[in-house]
XYZ file of C-alpha atoms in Angstrom:
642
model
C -61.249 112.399 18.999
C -58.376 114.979 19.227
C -57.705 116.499 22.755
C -59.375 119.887 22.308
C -56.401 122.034 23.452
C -54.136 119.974 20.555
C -54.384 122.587 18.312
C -51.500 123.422 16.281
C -50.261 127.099 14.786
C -51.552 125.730 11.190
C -55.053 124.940 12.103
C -54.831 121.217 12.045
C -55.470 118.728 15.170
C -52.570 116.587 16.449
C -53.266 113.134 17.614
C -52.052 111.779 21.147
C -49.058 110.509 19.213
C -47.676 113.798 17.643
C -45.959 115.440 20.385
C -44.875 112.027 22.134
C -41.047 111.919 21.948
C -39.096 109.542 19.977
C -38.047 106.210 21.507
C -34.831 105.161 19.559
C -32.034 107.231 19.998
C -28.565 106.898 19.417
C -26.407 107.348 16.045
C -28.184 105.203 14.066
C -31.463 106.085 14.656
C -30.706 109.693 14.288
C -29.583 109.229 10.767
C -32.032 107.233 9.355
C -34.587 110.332 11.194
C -32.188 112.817 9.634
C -32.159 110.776 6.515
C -36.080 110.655 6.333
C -36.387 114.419 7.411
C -33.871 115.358 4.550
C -36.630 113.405 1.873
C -39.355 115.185 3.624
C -37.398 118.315 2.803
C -36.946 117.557 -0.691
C -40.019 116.849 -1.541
C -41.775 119.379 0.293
C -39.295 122.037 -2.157
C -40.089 120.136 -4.910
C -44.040 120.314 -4.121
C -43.436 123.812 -3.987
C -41.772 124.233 -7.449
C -44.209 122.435 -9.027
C -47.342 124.294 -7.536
C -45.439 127.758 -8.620
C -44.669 126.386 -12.126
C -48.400 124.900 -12.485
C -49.838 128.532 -11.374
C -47.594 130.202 -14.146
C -48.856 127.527 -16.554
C -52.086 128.735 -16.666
C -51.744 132.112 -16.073
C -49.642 131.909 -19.413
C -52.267 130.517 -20.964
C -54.393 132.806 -19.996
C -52.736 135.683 -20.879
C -52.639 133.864 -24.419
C -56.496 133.101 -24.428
C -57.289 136.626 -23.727
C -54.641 138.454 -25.555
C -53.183 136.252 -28.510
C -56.858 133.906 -28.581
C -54.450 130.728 -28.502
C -55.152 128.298 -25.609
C -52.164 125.724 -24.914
C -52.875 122.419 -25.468
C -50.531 120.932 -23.554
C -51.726 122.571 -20.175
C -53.875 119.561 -19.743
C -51.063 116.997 -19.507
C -48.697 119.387 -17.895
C -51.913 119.483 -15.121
C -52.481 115.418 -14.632
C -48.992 115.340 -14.393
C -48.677 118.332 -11.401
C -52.378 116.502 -9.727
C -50.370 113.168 -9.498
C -47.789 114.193 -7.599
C -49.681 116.887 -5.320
C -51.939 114.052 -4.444
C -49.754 110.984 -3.873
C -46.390 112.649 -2.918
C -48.109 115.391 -1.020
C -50.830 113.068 0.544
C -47.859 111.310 1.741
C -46.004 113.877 3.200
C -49.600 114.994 5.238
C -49.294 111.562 6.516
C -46.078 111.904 7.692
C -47.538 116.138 9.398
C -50.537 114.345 10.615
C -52.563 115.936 8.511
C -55.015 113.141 7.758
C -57.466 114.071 10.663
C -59.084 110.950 12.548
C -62.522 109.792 14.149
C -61.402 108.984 17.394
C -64.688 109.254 19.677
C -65.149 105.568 19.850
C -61.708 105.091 21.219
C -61.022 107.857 23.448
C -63.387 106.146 25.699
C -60.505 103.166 25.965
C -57.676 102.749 27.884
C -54.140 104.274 27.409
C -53.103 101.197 26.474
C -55.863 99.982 24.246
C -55.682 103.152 22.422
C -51.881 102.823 21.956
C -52.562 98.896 20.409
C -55.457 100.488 17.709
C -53.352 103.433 17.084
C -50.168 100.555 16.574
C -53.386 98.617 14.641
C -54.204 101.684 12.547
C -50.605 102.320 11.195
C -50.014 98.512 10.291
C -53.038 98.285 8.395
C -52.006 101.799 6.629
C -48.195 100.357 5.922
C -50.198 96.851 4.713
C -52.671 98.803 2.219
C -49.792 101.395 0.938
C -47.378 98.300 0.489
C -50.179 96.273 -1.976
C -50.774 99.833 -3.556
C -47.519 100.387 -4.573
C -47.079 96.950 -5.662
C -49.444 96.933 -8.201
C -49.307 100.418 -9.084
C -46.106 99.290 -10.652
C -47.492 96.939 -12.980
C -49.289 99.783 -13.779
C -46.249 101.677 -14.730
C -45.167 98.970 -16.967
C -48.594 99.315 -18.562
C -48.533 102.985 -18.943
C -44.698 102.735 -20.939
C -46.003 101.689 -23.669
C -47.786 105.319 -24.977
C -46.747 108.499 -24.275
C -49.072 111.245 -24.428
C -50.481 112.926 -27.918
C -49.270 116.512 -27.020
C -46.248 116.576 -25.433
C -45.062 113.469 -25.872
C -44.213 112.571 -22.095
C -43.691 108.727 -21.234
C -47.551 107.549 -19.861
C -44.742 105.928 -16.848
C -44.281 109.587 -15.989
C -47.946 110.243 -15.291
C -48.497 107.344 -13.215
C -44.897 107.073 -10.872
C -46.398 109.469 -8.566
C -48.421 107.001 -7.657
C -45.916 104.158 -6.522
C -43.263 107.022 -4.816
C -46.367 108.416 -2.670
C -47.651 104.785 -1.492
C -43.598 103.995 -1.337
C -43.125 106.959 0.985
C -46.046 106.267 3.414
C -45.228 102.753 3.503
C -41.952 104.190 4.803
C -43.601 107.001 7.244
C -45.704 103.787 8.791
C -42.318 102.062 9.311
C -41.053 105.010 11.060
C -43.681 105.462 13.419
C -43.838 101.902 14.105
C -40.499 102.061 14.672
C -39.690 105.258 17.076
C -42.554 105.654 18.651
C -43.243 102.314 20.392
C -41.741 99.645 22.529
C -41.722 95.988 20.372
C -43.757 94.929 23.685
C -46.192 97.275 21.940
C -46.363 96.066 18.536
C -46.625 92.018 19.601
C -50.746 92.426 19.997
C -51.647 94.329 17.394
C -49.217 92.904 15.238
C -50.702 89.225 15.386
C -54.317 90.670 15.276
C -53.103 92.451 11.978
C -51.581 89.591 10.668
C -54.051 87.074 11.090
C -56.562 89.097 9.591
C -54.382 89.705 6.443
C -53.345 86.464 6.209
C -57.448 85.236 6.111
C -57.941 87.480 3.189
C -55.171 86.548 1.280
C -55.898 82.774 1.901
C -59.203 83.911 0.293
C -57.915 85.559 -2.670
C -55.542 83.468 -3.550
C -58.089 80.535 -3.492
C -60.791 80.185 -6.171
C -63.425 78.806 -4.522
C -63.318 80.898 -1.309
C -64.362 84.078 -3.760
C -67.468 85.522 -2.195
C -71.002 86.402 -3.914
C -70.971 90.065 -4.593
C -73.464 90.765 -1.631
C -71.472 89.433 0.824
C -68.253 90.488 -0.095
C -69.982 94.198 -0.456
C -70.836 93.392 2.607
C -67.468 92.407 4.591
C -66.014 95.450 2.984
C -68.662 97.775 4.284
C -68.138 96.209 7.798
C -63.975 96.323 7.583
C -64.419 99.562 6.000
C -66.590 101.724 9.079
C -64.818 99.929 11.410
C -61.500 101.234 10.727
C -62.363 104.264 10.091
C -64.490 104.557 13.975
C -61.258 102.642 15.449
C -59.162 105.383 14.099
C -58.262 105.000 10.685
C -57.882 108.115 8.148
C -60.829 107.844 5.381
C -58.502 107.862 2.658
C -56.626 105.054 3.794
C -59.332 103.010 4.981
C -61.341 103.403 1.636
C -58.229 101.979 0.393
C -58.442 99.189 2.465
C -61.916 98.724 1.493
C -61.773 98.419 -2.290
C -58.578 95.817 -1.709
C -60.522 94.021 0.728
C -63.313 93.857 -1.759
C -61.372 92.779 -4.651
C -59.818 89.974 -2.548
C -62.595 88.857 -1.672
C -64.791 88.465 -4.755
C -62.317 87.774 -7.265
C -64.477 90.697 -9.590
C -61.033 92.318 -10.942
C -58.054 92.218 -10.196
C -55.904 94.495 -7.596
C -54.337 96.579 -10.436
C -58.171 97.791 -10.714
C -57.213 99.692 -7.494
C -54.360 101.681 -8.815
C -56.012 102.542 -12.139
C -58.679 104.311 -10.326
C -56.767 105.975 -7.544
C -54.438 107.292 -10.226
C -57.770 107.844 -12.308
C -58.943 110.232 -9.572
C -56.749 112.741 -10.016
C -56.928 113.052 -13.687
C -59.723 116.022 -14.033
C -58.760 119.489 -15.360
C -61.081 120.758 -12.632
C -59.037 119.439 -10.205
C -56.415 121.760 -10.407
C -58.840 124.499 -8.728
C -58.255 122.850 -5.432
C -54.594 123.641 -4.519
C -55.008 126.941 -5.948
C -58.366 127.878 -3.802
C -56.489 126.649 -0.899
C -53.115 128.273 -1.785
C -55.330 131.787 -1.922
C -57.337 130.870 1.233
C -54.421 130.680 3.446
C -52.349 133.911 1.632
C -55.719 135.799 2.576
C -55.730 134.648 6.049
C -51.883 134.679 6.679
C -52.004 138.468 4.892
C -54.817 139.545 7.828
C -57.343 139.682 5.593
C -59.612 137.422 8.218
C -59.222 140.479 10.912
C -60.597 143.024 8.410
C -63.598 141.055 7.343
C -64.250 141.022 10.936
C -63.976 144.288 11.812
C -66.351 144.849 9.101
C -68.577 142.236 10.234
C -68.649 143.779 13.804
C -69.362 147.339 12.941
C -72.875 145.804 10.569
C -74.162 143.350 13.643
C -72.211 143.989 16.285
C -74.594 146.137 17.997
C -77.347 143.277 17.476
C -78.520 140.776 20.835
C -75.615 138.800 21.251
C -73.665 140.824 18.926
C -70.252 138.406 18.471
C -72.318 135.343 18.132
C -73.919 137.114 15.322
C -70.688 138.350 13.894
C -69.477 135.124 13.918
C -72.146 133.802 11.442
C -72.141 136.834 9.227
C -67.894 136.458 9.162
C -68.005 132.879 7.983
C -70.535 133.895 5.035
C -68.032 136.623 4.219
C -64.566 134.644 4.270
C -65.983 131.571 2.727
C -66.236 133.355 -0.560
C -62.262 133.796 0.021
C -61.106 130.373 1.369
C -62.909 127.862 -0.103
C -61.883 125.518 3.036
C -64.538 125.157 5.886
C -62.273 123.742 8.391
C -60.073 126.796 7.390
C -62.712 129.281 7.896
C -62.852 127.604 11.223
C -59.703 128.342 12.221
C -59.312 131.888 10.885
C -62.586 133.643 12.371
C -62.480 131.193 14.966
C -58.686 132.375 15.715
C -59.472 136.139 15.834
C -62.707 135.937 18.057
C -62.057 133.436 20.655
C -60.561 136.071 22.862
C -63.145 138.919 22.215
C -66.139 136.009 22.845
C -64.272 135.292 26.504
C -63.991 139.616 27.169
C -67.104 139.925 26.723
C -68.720 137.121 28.635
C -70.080 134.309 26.251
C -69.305 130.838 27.308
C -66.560 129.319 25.159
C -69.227 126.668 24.036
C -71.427 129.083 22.877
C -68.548 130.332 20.363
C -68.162 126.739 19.604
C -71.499 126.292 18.284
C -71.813 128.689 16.234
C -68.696 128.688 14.745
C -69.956 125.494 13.950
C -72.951 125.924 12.746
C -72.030 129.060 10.322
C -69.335 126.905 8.701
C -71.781 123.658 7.966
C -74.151 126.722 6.619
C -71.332 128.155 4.726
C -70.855 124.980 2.587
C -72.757 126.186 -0.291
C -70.849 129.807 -0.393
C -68.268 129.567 -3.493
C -66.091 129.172 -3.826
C -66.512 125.941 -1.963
C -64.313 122.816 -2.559
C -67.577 120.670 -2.164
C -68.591 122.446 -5.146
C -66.299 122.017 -7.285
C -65.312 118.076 -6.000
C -69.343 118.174 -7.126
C -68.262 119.522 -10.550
C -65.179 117.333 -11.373
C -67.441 114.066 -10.843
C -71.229 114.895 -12.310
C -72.328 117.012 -15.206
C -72.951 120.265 -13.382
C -71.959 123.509 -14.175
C -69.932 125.167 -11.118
C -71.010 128.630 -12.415
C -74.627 128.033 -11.801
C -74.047 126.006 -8.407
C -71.645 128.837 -7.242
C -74.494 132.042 -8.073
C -77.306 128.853 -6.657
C -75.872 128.652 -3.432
C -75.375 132.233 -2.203
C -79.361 132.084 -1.293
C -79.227 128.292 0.707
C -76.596 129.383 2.691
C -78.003 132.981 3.301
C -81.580 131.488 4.552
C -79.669 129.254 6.719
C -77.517 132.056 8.037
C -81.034 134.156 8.865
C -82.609 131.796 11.023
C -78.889 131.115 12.698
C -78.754 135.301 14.050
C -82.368 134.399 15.211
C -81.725 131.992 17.067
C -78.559 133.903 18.651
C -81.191 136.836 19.267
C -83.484 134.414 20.694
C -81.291 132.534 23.010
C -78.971 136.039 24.395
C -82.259 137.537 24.701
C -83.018 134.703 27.221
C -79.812 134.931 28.563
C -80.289 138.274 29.367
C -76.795 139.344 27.270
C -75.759 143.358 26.817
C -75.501 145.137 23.353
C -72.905 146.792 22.076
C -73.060 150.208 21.312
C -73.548 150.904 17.267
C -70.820 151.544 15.218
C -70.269 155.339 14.467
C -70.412 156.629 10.862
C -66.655 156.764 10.642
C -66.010 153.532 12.145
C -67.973 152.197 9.739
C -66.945 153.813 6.796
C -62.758 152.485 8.104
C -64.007 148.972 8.377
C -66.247 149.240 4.794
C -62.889 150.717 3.174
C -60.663 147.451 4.507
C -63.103 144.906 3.625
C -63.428 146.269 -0.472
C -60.240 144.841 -1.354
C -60.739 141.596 -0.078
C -64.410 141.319 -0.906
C -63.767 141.784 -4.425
C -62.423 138.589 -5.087
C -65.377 136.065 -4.309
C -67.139 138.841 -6.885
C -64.567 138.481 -9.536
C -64.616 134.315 -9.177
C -68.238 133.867 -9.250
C -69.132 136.485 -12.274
C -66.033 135.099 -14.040
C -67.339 131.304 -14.056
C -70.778 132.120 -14.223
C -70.525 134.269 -17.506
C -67.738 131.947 -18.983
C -64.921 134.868 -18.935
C -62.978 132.055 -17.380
C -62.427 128.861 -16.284
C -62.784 127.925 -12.534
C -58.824 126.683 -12.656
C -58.068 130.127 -14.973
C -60.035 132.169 -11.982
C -58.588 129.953 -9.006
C -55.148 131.048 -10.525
C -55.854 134.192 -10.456
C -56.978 134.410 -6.880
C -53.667 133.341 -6.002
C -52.355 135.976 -7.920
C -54.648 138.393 -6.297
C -54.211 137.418 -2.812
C -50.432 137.689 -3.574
C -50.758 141.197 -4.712
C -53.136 141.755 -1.292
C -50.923 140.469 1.354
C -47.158 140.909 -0.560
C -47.553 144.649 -2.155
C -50.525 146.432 -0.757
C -50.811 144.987 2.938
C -47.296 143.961 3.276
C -48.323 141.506 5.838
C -46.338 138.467 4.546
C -42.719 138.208 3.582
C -40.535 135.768 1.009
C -40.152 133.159 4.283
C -43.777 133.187 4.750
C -44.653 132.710 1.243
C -42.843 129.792 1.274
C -44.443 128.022 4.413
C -47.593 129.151 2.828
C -46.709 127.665 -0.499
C -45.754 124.361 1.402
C -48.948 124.188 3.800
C -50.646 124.523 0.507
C -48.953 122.000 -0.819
C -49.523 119.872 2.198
C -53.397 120.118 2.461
C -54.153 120.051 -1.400
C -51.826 116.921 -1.128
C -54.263 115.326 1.363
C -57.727 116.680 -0.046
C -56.406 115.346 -3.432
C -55.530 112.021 -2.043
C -58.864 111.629 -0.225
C -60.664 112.080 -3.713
C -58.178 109.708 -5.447
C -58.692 107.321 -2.556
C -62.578 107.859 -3.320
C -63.289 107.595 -6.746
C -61.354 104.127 -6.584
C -64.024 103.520 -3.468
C -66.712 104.779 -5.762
C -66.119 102.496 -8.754
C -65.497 99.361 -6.287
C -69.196 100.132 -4.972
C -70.177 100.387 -8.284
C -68.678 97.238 -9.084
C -70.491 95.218 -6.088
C -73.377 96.578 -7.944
C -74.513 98.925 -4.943
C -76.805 101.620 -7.299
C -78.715 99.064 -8.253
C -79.134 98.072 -5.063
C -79.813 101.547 -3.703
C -82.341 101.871 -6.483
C -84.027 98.968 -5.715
C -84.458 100.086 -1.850
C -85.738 103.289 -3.159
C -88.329 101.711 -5.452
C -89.248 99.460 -2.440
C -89.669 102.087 0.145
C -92.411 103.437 -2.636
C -91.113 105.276 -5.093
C -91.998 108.556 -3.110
C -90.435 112.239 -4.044
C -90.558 113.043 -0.549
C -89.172 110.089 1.308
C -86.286 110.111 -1.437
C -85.373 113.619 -0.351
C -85.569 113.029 3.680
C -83.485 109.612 3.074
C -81.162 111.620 0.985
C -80.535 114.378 3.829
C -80.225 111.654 6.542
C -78.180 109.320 4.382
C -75.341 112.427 3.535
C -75.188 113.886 7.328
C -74.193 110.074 8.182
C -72.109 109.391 5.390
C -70.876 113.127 5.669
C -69.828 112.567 9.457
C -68.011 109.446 8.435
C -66.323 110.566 5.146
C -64.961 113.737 6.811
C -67.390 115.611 3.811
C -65.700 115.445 0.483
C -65.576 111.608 -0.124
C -69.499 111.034 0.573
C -69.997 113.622 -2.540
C -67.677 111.653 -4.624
C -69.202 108.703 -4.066
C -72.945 109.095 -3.200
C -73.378 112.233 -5.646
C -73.131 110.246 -9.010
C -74.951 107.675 -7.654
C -78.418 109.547 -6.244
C -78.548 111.702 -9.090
C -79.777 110.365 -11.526
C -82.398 108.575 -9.402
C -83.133 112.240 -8.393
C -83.511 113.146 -12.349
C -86.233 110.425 -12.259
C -88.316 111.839 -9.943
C -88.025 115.389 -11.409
C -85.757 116.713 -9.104
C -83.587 119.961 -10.893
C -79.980 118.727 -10.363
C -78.817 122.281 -9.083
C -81.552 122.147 -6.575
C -80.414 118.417 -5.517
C -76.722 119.506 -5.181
C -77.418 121.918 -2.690
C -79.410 119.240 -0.459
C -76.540 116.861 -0.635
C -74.193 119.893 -0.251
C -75.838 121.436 2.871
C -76.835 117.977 4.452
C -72.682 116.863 3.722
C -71.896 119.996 5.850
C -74.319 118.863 8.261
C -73.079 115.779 9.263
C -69.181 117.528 9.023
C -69.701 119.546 12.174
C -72.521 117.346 14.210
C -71.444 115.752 17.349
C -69.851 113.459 17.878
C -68.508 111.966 14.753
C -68.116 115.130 12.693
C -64.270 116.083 11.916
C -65.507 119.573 11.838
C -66.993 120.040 15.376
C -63.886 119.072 16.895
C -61.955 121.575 14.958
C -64.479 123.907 16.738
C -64.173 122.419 19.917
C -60.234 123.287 19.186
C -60.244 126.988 18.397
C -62.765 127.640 21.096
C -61.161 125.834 23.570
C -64.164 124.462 24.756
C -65.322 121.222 26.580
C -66.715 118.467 23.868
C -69.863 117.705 26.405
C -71.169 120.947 26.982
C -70.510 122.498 23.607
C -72.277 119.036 22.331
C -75.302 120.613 24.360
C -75.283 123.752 23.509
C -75.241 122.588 19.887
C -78.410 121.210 20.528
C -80.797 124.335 18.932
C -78.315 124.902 16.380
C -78.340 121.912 15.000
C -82.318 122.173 15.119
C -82.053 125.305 12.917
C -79.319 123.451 10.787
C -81.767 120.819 9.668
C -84.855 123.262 9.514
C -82.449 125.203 7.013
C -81.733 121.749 5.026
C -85.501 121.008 5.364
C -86.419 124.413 3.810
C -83.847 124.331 1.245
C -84.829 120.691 0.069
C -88.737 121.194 -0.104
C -88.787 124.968 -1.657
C -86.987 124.862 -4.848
C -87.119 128.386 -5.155
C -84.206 129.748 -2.769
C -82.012 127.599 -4.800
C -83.082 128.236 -8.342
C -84.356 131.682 -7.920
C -80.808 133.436 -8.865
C -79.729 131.395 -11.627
C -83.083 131.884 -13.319
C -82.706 135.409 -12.591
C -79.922 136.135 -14.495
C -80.698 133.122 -16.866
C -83.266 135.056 -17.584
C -85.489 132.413 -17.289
């Protein structure tokens, strides 16, 4: 994985490859750079533009909801239209950042130079799948010109081109690395490796009678598909590769099926609660907003045995309800207590582990992203998983400050004194303000005031007002870099669910549920062994899928078989959600943990071991969660009424 002191300003992990200096110089080489910098410029403004002009879109409408009891039809095409080109544009301008965060565990282990030939591997097989993309997405285009759309009449072309400039660009962004960052001497290896294997699956698709049984091409494509991603490929990219590879080899549909459901992916209303949740996760924490839940955090626990550890846990409850983002929450609390965690005396492992810990418990907090992903692809309403989660995650969070009591009682660790009554009343008087938005989001959705895009627009808004006017801790430059880091991450979250749900459907195609439902029915049709395979299944998957896409595809797939054996969906989605966070921040696949590693500056080995009884507690938590209905169902029934 990532070098644990490669963190950048913006939270995300650089790879060996980010800070290595160019290769080609001179005045050609500088202009074509300059050339590509200049598009990266462009569209980064026009990503911008369009998130600002989608946020006033449906604040407009709902002013006109609430006030004039007119909705706007059109929002909805305006929004596939905006979700196209945040995902596939923006996805390919996080490409380009490095956003696209890699497993890299499996070949850290190798060589300088054997890492340098995958990594040359990785980005040929990413300039290969992004080249075949494109190319069919633009039979897709012709497709799409023949309708426009019923409302506002917009060419279907529109919708869909998107699709071929994003694919276009990172084909382009693959040629650039390629091309400035190593020697040819470099390429020759991988190169031929690449090609040969390309050049076998085409042979196969392009011959009738070299089409594979479903089985075995599911099979090939499962192989292909983990072991790109362990030698280094992004998910997205290499469940793109593994839906073309599957196609080519079975002859089932052909590759236009790819583009239709990668553009397909982005084309839920819901969707559009994503960039918006992000864009007012990273106002709040730019605006300071992180700092003051902390302060408040400290002055409630801080006195407690191994008082930071435990304001660590109870801060991540606190500012997931703001960011929606895990990884961000990460970096934010993460950010502000490293130093503190180091005064004081705790090991920089010991932050790392329970910074890693809180955020895998944290995934069921709303407004989280895994809930609403959840919501965009299975019939579940996000207001009752948001109020259904609140109690999962607070259980978890419980035995988590036990354990830190247990384990700094052991280690002998001071107290801090308690917080005096004015202290606490300061830090109680900065926290309102930015505690009162999880409150307005969850009672909004639950009650149906508003949609979760109408309420994820107006956290923007309100995080503007926060940080802008009342805490004046941002100005217009920052806005913008905000606006455009927004851009950047909704860009790649969005592509990795496009990238999914055409995953999904290939599985579907190779006939996988049925197979998953006959290996259920086999191992005995038991309630109980469905539920343990379930939370083992999702902490792999999750570990592998970097979270998101393992809900995307596994989700619509176990549920129903959990309907069959009684299981209350709401109930089920927080086992899948809490097991998905799980395997996010377990060593030593999880994306998460590194990211932890990171902002700790820690050693991966011995925060790895001191992970060890957290990780215990983590699945206890799970195991709790998935066998006592009641902490999950208990609320919504509540105020159900039920």
């Amino acid at each position: 994985m990532h070098d644990s002191s490669s963190l950048l300003a913006d939270g995300e992990l650089a790879t060996a490859h980010a800070a290595k200096p160019a290769l080609r110089r001179g005045p050609i080489a500088d202009g074509v750079r300059a050339a590509l910098d200049g598009v990266d410029l462009a569209c980064r403004v026009m990503l911008v533009i369009a998130l600002v002009i989608q946020l006033g879109i449906v604040l407009v409408g709902v002013v006109s909801r609430f006030w004039f009891d007119q909705s706007l039809l059109w929002a909805d095409e305006a929004a596939k239209l905006f979700l196209s080109l945040t995902a596939f544009v923006g996805g390919a301008l996080a490409f380009r950042a490095r956003h696209h965060t890699t497993v890299e565990f499996l070949t850290a282990k190798f060589s300088p130079r054997w890492r340098a030939s995958f990594a040359i591997g990785m980005d040929l097989l990413i300039l290969i799948v992004a080249v075949v993309v494109c190319d069919v997405s633009l039979d897709l285009i012709s497709i799409a010109s023949t309708s426009d759309t019923p409302i506002l009449q917009i060419n279907q072309a529109w919708l869909v081109l998107p699709l071929a400039i994003g694919l276009g660009l990172t084909a382009l962004f693959a040629v650039e690395r390629l091309a400035y960052q190593y020697q040819p001497r470099e390429l020759a290896p991988a190169a031929a490796v690449v090609a040969l294997l390309t050049g076998l699956l085409y042979a196969a698709s392009t011959v009738p009678w070299l089409h594979l049984p479903n089985g075995t091409a599911l099979g090939i494509m499962l192989i292909a598909f983990l072991l790109a991603i362990l030698l280094g490929l992004p998910v997205s990219y290499a469940m793109l590769l593994g839906s073309v590879t599957f196609l080519m080899v079975s002859g089932v549909a052909p590759l236009i099926a790819v583009a239709q459901n990668t553009f397909d992916g982005t084309g839920n209303y819901i969707l559009l609660t994503l960039p918006f949740f992000i864009w007012a996760g990273l106002i709040m924490e730019k605006g300071g907003i992180s700092l003051r839940l902390v302060r408040f955090a400290m002055t409630l626990v801080g006195h407690m045995r191994g008082g930071l550890l435990q304001v660590v846990v109870l801060t991540i409850y606190m500012v997931s309800g703001i960011s929606g983002s895990k990884i961000a929450d990460v970096v934010a609390v993460g950010s502000v207590l490293r130093r503190e965690l180091q005064r004081q005396g705790y090991k920089p492992e010991q932050g790392a582990a329970v910074l890693a810990a809180s955020a895998a418990m944290s995934e069921t907090i709303p407004p989280s992203l895994a809930m609403l992903v959840l919501g965009s692809v299975a019939p579940i309403s996000i207001g009752t998983l948001f109020i259904a989660g609140l109690m999962p995650a607070a259980v978890i969070a419980l035995l988590l400050m036990l354990l830190n009591y247990v384990l700094s009682r052991r280690a002998q660790m001071p107290s801090a004194p308690r917080a005096t009554a004015s202290e606490l009343i300061s830090a109680t008087v900065g926290a309102m303000l930015p505690l009162v938005m999880p409150v307005i989001m969850v009672i909004g959705i639950r009650f149906g005031v508003a949609t979760p895009t109408e309420v994820s627009s107006v956290a923007v808004l309100y995080g503007l007002v926060l940080a802008f006017v009342i805490y004046r801790a941002v100005g217009i430059a920052a806005l913008y870099e905000i606006a455009v880091e927004a851009s950047l991450l909704a860009g790649m979250v969005l592509f990795i669910i496009a990238a999914a749900f055409s995953f999904g459907w290939t599985l579907t195609a190779a006939n996988l549920p049925a197979n998953l439902a006959a290996i259920l029915h086999s191992a005995g049709d038991n309630r109980t062994i469905f539920l343990l395979g379930t939370i083992v299944l999702l902490i792999v998957v999750g570990s592998l899928l970097e979270g998101l896409p393992a809900l995307i595809i596994l989700g619509p797939l176990l549920m129903p078989i959990a309907s069959g054996y009684g299981i209350d969906i709401i109930h089920y989605s927080m086992i899948i959600i809490l097991a998905m966070g799980v395997g996010i921040f377990i060593p030593p696949i999880g994306i998460g943990f590194y990211v932890s590693c990171s902002v700790s500056e820690s050693r991966l080995e011995a925060t790895g071991r001191a992970m060890l009884p957290y990780l215990a507690v983590l699945l206890l938590g799970v195991l709790i969660v998935a066998f006592e209905p009641w902490f999950t169902l208990a609320v919504p029934h509540l105020i159900q009424g039920h």
